[in-house]
Every structure is written in C-alpha cells, then in structure tokens.
mmCIF file of C-alpha atoms in Angstrom:
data_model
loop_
_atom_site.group_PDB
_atom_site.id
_atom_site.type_symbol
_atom_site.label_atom_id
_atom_site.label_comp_id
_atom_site.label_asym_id
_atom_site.label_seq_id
_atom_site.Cartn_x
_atom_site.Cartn_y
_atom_site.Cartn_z
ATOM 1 C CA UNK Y 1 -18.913 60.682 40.175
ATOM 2 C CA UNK Y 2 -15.811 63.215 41.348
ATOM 3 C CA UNK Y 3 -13.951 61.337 43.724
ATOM 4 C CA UNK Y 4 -13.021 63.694 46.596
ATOM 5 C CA UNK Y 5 -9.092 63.599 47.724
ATOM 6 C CA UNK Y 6 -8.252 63.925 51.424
ATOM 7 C CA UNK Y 7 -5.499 66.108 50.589
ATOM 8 C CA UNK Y 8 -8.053 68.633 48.317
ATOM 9 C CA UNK Y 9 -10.866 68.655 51.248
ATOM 10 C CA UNK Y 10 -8.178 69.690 53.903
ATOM 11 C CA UNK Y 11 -6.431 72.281 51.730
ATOM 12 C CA UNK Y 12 -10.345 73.574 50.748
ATOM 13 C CA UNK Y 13 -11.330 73.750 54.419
ATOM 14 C CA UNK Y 14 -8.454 75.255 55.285
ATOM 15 C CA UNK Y 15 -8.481 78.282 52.994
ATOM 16 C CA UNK Y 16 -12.655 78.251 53.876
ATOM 17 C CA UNK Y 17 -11.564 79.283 57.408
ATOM 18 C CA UNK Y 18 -8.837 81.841 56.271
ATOM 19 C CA UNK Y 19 -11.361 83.163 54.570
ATOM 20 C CA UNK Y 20 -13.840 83.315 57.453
ATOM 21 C CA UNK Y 21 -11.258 84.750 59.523
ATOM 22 C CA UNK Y 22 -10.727 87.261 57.132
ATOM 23 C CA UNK Y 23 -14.596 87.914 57.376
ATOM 24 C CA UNK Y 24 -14.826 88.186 60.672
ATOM 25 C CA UNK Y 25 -11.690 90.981 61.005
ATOM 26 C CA UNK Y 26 -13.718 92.529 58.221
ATOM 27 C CA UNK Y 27 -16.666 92.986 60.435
ATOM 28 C CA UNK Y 28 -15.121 94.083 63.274
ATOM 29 C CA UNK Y 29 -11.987 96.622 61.803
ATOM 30 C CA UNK Y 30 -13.336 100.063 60.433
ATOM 31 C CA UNK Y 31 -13.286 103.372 61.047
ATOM 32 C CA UNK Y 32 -16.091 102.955 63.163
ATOM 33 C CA UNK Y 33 -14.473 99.735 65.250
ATOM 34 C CA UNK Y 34 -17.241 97.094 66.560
ATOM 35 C CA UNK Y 35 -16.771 94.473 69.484
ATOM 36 C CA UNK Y 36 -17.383 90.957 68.242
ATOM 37 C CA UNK Y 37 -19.804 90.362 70.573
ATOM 38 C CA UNK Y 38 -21.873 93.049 68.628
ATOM 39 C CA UNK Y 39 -21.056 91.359 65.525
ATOM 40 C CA UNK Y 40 -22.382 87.627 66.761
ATOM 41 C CA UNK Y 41 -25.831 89.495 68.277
ATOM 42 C CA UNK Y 42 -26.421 91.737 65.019
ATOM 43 C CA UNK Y 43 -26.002 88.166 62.907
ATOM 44 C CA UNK Y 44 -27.906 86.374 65.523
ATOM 45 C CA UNK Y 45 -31.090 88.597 64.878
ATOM 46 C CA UNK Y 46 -30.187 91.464 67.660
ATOM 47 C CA UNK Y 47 -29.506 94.963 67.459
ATOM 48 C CA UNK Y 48 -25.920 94.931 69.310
ATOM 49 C CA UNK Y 49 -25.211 97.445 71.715
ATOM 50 C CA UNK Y 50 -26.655 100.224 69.195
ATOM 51 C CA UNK Y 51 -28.392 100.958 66.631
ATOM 52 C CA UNK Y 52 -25.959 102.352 64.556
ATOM 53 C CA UNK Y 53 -24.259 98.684 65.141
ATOM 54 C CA UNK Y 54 -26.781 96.740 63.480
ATOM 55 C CA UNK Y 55 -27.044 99.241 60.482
ATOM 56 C CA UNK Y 56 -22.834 99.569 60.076
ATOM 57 C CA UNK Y 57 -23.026 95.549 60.166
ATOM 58 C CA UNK Y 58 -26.074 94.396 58.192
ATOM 59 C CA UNK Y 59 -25.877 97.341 55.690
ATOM 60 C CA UNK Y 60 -22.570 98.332 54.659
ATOM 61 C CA UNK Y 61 -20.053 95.673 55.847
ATOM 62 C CA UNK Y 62 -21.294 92.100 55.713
ATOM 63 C CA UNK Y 63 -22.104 92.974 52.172
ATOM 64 C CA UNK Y 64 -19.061 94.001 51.296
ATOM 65 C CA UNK Y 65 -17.398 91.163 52.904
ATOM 66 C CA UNK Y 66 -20.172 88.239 51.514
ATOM 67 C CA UNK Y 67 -19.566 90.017 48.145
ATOM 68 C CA UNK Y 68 -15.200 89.171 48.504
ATOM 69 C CA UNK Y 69 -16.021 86.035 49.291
ATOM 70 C CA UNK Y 70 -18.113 85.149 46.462
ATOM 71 C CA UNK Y 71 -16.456 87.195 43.769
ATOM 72 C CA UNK Y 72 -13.046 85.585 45.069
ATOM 73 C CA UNK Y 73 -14.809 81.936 44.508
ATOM 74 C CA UNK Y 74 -16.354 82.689 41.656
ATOM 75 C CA UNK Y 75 -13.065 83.848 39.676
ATOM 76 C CA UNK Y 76 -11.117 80.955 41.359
ATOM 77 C CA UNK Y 77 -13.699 78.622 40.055
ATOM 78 C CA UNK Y 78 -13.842 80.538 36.575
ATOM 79 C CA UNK Y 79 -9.779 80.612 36.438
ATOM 80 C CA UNK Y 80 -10.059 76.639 37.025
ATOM 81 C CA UNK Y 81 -12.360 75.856 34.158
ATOM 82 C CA UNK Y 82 -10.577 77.975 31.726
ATOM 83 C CA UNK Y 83 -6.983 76.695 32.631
ATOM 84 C CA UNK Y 84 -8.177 72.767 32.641
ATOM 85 C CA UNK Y 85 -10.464 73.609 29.220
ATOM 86 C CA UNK Y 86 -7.173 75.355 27.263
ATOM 87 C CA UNK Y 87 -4.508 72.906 29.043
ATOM 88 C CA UNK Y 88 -2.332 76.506 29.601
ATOM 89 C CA UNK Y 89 -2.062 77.378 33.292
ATOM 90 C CA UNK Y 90 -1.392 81.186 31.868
ATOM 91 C CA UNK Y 91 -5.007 81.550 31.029
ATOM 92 C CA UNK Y 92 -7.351 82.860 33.232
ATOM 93 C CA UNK Y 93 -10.924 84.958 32.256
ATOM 94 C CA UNK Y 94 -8.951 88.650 32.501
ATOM 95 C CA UNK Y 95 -6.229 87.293 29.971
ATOM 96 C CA UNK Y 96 -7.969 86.230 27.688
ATOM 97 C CA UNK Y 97 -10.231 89.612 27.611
ATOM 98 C CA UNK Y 98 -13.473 88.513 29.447
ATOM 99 C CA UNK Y 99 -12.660 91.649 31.917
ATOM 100 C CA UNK Y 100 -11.467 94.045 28.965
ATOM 101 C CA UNK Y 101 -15.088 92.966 27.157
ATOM 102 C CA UNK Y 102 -16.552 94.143 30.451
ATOM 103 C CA UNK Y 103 -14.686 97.178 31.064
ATOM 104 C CA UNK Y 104 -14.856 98.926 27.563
ATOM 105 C CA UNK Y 105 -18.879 98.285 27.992
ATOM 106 C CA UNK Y 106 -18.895 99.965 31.502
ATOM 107 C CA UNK Y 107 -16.880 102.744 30.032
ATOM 108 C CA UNK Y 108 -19.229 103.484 27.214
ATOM 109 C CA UNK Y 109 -21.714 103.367 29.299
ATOM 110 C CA UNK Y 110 -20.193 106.086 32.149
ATOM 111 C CA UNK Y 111 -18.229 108.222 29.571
ATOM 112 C CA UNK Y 112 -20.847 108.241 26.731
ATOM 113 C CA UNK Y 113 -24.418 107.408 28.489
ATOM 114 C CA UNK Y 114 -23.870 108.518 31.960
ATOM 115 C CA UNK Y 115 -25.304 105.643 33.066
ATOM 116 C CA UNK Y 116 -25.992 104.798 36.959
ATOM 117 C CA UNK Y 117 -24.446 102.205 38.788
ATOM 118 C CA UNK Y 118 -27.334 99.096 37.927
ATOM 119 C CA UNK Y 119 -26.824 100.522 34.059
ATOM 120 C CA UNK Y 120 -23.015 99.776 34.446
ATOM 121 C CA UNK Y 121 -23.147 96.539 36.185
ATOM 122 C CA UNK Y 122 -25.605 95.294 33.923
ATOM 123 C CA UNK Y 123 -23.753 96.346 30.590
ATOM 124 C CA UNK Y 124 -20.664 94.816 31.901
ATOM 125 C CA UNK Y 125 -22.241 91.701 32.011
ATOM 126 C CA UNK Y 126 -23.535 91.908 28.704
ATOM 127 C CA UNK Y 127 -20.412 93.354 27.427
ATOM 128 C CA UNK Y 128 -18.203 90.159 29.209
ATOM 129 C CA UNK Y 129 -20.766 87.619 27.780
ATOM 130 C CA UNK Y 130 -20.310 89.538 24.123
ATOM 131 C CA UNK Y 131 -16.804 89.231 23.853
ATOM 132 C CA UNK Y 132 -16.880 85.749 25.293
ATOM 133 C CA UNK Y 133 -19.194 84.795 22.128
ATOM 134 C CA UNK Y 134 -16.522 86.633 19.888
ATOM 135 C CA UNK Y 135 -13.281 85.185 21.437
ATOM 136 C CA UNK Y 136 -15.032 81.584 21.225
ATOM 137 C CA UNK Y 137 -16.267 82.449 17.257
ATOM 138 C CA UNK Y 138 -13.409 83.903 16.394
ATOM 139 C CA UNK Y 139 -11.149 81.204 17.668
ATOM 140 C CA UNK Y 140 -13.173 78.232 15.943
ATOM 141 C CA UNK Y 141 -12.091 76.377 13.086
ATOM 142 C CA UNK Y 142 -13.142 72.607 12.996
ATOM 143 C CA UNK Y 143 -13.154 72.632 16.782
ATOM 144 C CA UNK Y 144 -11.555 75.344 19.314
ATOM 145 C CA UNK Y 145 -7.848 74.444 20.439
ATOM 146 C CA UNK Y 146 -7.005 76.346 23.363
ATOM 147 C CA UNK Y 147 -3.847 77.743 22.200
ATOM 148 C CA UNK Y 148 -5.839 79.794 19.808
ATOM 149 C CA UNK Y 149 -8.306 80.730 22.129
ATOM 150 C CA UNK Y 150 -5.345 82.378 24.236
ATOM 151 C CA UNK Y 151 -3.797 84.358 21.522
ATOM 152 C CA UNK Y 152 -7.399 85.659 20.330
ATOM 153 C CA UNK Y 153 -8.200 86.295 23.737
ATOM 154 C CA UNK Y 154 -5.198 88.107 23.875
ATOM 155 C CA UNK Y 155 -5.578 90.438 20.359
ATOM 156 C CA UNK Y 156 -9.358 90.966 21.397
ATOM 157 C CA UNK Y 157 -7.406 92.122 24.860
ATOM 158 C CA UNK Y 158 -5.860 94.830 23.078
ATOM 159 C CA UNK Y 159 -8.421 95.616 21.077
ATOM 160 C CA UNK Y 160 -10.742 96.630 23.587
ATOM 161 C CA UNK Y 161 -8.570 98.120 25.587
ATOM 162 C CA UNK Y 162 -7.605 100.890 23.133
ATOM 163 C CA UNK Y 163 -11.444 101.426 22.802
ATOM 164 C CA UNK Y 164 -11.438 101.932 26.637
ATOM 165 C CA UNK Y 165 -8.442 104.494 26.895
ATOM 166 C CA UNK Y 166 -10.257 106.474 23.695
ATOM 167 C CA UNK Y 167 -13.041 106.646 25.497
ATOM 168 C CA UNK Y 168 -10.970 107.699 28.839
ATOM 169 C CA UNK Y 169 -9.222 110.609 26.691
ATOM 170 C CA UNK Y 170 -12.096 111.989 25.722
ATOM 171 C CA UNK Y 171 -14.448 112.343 28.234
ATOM 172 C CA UNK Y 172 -14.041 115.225 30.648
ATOM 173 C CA UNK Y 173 -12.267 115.037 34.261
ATOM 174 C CA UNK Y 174 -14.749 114.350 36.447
ATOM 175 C CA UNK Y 175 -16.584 111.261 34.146
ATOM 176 C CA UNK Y 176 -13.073 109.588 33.407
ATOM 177 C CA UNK Y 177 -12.518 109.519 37.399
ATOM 178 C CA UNK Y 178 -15.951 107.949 37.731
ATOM 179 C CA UNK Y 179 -14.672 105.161 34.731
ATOM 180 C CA UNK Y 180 -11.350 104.809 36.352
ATOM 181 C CA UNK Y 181 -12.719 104.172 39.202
ATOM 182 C CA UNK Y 182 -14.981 101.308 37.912
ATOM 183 C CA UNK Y 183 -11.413 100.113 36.365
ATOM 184 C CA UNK Y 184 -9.695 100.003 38.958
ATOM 185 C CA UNK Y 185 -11.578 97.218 40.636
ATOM 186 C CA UNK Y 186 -13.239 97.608 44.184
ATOM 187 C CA UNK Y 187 -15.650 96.491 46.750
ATOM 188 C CA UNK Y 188 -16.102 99.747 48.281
ATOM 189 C CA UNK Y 189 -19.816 100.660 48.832
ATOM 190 C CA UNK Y 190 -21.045 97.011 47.544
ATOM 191 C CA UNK Y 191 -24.592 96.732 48.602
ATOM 192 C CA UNK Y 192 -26.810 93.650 48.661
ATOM 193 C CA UNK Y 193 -28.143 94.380 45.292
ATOM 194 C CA UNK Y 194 -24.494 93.827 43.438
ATOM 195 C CA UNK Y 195 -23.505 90.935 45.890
ATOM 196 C CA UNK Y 196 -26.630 88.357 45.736
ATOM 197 C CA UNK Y 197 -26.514 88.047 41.976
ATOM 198 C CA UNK Y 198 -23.104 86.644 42.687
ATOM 199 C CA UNK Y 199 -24.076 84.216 45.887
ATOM 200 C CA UNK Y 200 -26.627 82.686 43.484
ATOM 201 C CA UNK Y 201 -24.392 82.399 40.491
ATOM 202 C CA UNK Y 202 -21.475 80.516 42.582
ATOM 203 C CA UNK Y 203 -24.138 78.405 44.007
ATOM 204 C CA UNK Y 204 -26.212 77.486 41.145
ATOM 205 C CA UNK Y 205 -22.870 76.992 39.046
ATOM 206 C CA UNK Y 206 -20.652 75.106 41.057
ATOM 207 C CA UNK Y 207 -22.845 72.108 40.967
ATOM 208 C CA UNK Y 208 -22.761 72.052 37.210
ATOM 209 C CA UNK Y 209 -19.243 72.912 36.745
ATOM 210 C CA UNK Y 210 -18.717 69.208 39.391
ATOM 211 C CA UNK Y 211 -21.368 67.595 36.894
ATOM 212 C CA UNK Y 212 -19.187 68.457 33.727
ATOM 213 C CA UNK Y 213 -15.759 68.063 35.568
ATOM 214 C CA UNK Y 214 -15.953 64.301 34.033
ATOM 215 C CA UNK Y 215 -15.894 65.840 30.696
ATOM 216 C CA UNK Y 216 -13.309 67.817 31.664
ATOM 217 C CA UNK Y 217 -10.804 64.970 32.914
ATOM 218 C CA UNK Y 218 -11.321 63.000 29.352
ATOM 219 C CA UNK Y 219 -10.900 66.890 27.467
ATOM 220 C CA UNK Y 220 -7.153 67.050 29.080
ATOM 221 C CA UNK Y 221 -6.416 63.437 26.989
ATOM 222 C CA UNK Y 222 -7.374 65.173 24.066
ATOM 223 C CA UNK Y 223 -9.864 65.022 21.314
ATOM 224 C CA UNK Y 224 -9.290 62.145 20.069
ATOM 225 C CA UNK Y 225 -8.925 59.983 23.478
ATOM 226 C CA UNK Y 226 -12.254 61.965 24.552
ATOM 227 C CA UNK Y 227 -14.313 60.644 21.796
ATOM 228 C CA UNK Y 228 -13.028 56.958 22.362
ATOM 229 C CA UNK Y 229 -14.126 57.582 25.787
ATOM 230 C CA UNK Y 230 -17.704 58.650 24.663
ATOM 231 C CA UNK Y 231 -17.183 62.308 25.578
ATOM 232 C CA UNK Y 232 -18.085 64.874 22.671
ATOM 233 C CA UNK Y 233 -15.295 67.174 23.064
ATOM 234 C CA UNK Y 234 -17.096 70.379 21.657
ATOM 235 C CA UNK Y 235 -20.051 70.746 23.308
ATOM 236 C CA UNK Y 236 -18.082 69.906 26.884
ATOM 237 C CA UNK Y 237 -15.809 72.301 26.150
ATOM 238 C CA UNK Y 238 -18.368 74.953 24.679
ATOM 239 C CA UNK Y 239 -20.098 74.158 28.120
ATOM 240 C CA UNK Y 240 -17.881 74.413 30.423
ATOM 241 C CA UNK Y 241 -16.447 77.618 29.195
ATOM 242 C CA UNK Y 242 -20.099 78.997 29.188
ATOM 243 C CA UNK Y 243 -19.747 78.104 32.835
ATOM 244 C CA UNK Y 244 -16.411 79.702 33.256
ATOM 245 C CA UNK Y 245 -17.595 83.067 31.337
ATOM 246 C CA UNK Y 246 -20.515 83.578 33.321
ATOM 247 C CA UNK Y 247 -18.870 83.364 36.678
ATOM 248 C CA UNK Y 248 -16.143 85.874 35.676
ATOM 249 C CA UNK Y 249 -19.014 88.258 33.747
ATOM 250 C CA UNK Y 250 -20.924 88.151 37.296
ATOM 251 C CA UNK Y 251 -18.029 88.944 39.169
ATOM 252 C CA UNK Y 252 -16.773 91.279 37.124
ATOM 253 C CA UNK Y 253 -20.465 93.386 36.708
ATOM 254 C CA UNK Y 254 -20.407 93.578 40.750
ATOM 255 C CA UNK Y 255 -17.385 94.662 41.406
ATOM 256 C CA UNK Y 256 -15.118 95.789 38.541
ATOM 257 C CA UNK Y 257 -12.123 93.597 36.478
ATOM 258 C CA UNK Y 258 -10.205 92.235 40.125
ATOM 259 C CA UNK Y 259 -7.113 91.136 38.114
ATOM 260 C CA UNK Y 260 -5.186 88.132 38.860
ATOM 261 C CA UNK Y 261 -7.364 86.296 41.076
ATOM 262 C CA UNK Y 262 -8.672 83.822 38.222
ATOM 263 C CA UNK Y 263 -4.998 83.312 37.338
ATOM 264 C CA UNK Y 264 -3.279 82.805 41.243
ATOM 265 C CA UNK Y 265 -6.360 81.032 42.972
ATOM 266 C CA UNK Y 266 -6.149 77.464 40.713
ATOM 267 C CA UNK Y 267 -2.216 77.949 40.351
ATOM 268 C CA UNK Y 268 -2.050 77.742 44.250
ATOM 269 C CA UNK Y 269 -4.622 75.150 44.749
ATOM 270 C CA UNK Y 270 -2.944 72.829 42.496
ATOM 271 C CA UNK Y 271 0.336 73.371 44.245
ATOM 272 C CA UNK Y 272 -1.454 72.736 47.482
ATOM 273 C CA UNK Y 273 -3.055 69.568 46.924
ATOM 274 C CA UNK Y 274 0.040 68.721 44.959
ATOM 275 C CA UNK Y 275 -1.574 68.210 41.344
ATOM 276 C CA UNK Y 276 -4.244 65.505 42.798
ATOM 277 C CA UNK Y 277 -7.863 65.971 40.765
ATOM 278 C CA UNK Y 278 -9.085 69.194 38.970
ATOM 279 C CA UNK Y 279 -9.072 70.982 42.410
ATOM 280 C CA UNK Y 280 -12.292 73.016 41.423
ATOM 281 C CA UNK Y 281 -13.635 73.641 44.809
ATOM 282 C CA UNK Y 282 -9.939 74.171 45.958
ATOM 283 C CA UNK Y 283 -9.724 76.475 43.519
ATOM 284 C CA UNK Y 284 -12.432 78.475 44.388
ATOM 285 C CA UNK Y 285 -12.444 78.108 47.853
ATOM 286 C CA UNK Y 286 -8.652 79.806 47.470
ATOM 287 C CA UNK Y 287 -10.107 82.235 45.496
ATOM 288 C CA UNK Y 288 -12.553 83.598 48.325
ATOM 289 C CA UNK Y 289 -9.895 83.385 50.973
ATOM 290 C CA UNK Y 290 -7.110 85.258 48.516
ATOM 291 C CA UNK Y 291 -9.948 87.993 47.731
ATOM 292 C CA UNK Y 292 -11.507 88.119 51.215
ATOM 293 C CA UNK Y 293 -7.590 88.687 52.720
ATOM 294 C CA UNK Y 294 -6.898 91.248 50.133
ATOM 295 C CA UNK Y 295 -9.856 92.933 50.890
ATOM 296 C CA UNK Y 296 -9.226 93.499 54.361
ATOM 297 C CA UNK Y 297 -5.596 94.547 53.357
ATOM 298 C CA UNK Y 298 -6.730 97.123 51.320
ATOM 299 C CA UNK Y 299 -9.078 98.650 53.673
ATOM 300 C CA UNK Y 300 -6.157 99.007 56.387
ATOM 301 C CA UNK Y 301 -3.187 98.964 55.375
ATOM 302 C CA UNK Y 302 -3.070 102.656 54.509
ATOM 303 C CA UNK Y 303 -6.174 103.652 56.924
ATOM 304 C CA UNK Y 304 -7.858 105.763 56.892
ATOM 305 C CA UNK Y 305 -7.105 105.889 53.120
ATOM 306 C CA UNK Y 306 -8.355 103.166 51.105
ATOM 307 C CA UNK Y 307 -7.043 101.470 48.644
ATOM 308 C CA UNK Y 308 -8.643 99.700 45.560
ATOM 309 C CA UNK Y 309 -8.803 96.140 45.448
ATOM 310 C CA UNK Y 310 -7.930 95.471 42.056
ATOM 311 C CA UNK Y 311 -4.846 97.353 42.793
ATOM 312 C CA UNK Y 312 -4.057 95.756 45.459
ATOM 313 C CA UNK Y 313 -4.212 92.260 43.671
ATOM 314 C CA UNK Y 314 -2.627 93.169 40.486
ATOM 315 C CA UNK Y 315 0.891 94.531 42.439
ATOM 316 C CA UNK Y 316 0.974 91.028 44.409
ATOM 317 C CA UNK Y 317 -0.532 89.128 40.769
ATOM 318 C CA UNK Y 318 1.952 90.560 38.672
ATOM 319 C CA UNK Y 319 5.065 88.678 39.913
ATOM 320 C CA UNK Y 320 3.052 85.805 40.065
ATOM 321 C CA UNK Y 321 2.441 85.994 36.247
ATOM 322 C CA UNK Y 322 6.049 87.053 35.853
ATOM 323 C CA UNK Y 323 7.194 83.683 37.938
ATOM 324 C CA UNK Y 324 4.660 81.133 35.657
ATOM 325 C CA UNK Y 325 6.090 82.724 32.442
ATOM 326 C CA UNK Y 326 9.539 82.460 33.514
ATOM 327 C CA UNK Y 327 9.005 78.678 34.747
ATOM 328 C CA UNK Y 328 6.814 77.837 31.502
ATOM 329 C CA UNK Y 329 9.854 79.057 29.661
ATOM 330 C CA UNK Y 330 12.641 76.907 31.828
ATOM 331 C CA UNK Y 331 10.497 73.641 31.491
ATOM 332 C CA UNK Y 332 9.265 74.180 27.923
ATOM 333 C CA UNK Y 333 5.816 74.539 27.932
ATOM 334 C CA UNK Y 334 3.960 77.349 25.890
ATOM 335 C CA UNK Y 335 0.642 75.647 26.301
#
C-alpha cells in the first residue's frame, strides 16, 4: 500500500488550488469579461445574467480550462513514470520522442490527407503509441536499461522530426500554417470532444499507475534487488511505461506536443516535498496547476493577441532543461 507523506499531500493540495485559481480567472478573464457570480450560477445549473453567459461558459471556456487541467496532470503524471522507470530526471515523454511520434503523424495527416481535426487527433494518438512500441523494441536487448531508452528516444527524436519539416517544406502555405499550428501546441478552441478523452484517461490511469508504484520503488534498486524482492522487473517496467505512453499520447492527440511540462512538473514536485516517495500525484497535480497558469498567461499576457501554449511553456522549459543539464554535469550524473 503507498504510504501517503504529510509533506506530499500539502504540496499536492496546494498546487490543486493554484490550479483552481487559475480556473476560475480562466472563466472569468476574456474578451468577453464575465462576473463570477455568473460563473457560480452557469456551473450551478443557471443561465447567469444572459444567455450568451451560459453558452461563453459551458461551451467554449470551461472546456478549455478542464482540458489544461487534465492535459497538465496527465503529462506531470506521464513525466513521473518515465523519470522513476529510466532513473534519469532528463527524461520526460517529449524527449524521448513520444510527441515527435505524434507530431510527424498529425503532419502527414494535415499536409498529405487533409484530414479534419478528429482525423488528426486520432492519428496522433496512434502515431505516439507507434513510436512508443519502436523506442521500447528498439531499445531491448535482454531487458530495457533506461539509459538506452533515452538515447533511442533521442535518435528516433530526430528522426521524425526531419520527416515532419519534409513534410512542412513541401506542402503549400496555407496547409503548413494549419500543421504549424497543430505544432505549436494549444488549447485554443478545445471543445468537450478533445477534453473528456483526457478526464477519463487521468482518472482511469492514475489508480493503476498508484497500484504499480510498488513495482516501481523495488525497479529504482535495480534488477537484481527487484527480483530478490519478488518483483519481475520487465513486465513492471513494460507496464508502467505503457501507462506513461498513453497519458502523454492522450494529451498530446487533444491538444498538440505542450513541451516541457512532463519534464518541469515531477522535477518541481520532488523539490517540493523534498525527495520524500515517488511524488506521483504531486507530480501531476503540479502538472495541472503549471499548465492551467500557463494557460491563462498565454491568453493575456499579449491580449487581445494570443499566444500558443506550447510556446509559452517551451521559453520558460528551456532554461529549466538548460539548469538540470548543467547541475547533472556539476554532480556527475548522466543517468
């Protein structure tokens, strides 16, 4: 049973309130501003003080703002997995080329299919789980050490994301706009169709990522300590990265590769509860605060311009990457 530290559930419900503060702005800033009394009536089954109130609410923000949440906790939770399973706290889903897998399919499928949005979301997913199954193959020889897994991760990476700028160069204007966009990463125009199939994926997959976190514990003694232990270290492992992949593939197919997430969310949770347990609800309970915040941010800090998300987190992500190196390098540790 995962013993629950006092530190880890006060750190957890405090980013679950930044993160429902962050809601809450996000349903009452816009360009069409709303009183938060017209917010609580709308959620409370009313129609606010007008119509247009109950559709600007129901329909096009709290979507937008359930879908930050759960993306953000479903990458934290992903990062956390995949940086306990390959001991490296450098590895995150989008490193190791679960977003590039994601994004080349979407590409193809805007630059060479003209597919529609369900088309795009749907062949990201597939394209995420594909290169998940390749990265894992691929990195397996009697057993999967996670230092390979990184460096495959990292040459599939590249791989796929010369296949994605080919594609970019040769499609016309418009249709590489419409693929850039995707790129870019954004929760602009979410609608409830994109954001429930993440809801139920965080909530169906955080109890099972708890269940396997045992395994996980005996998988950071190594192999060989596991198996005193009586944990099989393969298929933990293989399970709990099928865990990690299809949290990131979800979250990616709704709203695009949001870089750096996966990689900040467990690095500050494990600073804030000061290394105590695996931190996997911290970790994803950062994740939807950090995503929710920069959400918000990105809708209004250069209103009534708007900003993409991803953007937004991959200025503020890549010191943060630039930081871990440096400090992986100072103490030693490659992985």
């Amino acid at each position: 049973m995962t013993r629950v530290h006092p530190r880890a559930a006060v750190v957890s419900l405090s980013a679950l309130l930044v993160a429902l503060a962050a809601t809450i702005a996000s349903l009452t800033m816009g360009d069409y501003p709303m009183p938060l009394t017209d917010v609580v009536t709308v959620l409370a089954g009313g129609d606010g003080s007008t119509r247009r109130s109950a559709y600007v609410i129901l329909e096009l923000r709290l979507p937008r703002a359930l879908g930050a949440l759960a993306v953000g906790a479903a990458f934290g939770l992903s990062g956390a997995i995949v940086q306990r399973v390959v001991r490296n706290p450098l590895a995150s889903p989008d490193i190791i080329g679960i977003n590039a897998g994601a994004g080349a399919a979407a590409v193809f499928l805007v630059v060479v299919v003209a597919a529609g949005p369900v088309a795009v979301a749907s062949g990201a997913l597939t394209g995420a789980l594909a290169t998940a199954v390749a990265i894992y193959l691929l990195s397996r020889r009697r057993g999967v050490t996670g230092y390979r897994l990184v460096l495959v991760g990292i040459g599939i990476t590249a791989m796929l994301t010369s296949v994605t700028a080919y594609l970019l160069n040769t499609a016309d204007v418009y249709t590489a706009e419409q693929a850039a966009i995707w790129l870019s990463g954004s929760l602009a125009g979410r609608s409830w169709g994109h954001v429930l199939p993440v809801l139920l994926a965080v909530a169906a997959l955080l109890p099972v990522a708890l269940r396997l976190a045992a395994s996980l514990r005996a998988l950071e003694l190594g192999d060989d300590l596991a198996l005193a232990l009586g944990t099989r270290a393969e298929p933990a492992r293989v399970g709990l990265l099928a865990t990690a992949v299809a949290l990131a593939a979800v979250a990616t197919a709704a709203a695009g590769p949001i870089a750096f997430v996966a990689l900040a969310a467990p690095q500050l949770a494990r600073r804030l509860v000061r290394e105590r347990g695996l931190a996997l609800v911290t970790s994803a309970a950062v994740g939807a605060a950090l995503l929710a915040c920069a959400d918000l941010a990105a809708r209004r800090v250069l209103a009534p311009a708007e900003l993409p998300v991803g953007v937004l987190t991959t200025v503020l992500g890549a010191p943060l990457l630039i930081w871990l190196l440096a400090r992986a390098n100072r103490i030693g540790r490659t992985g």
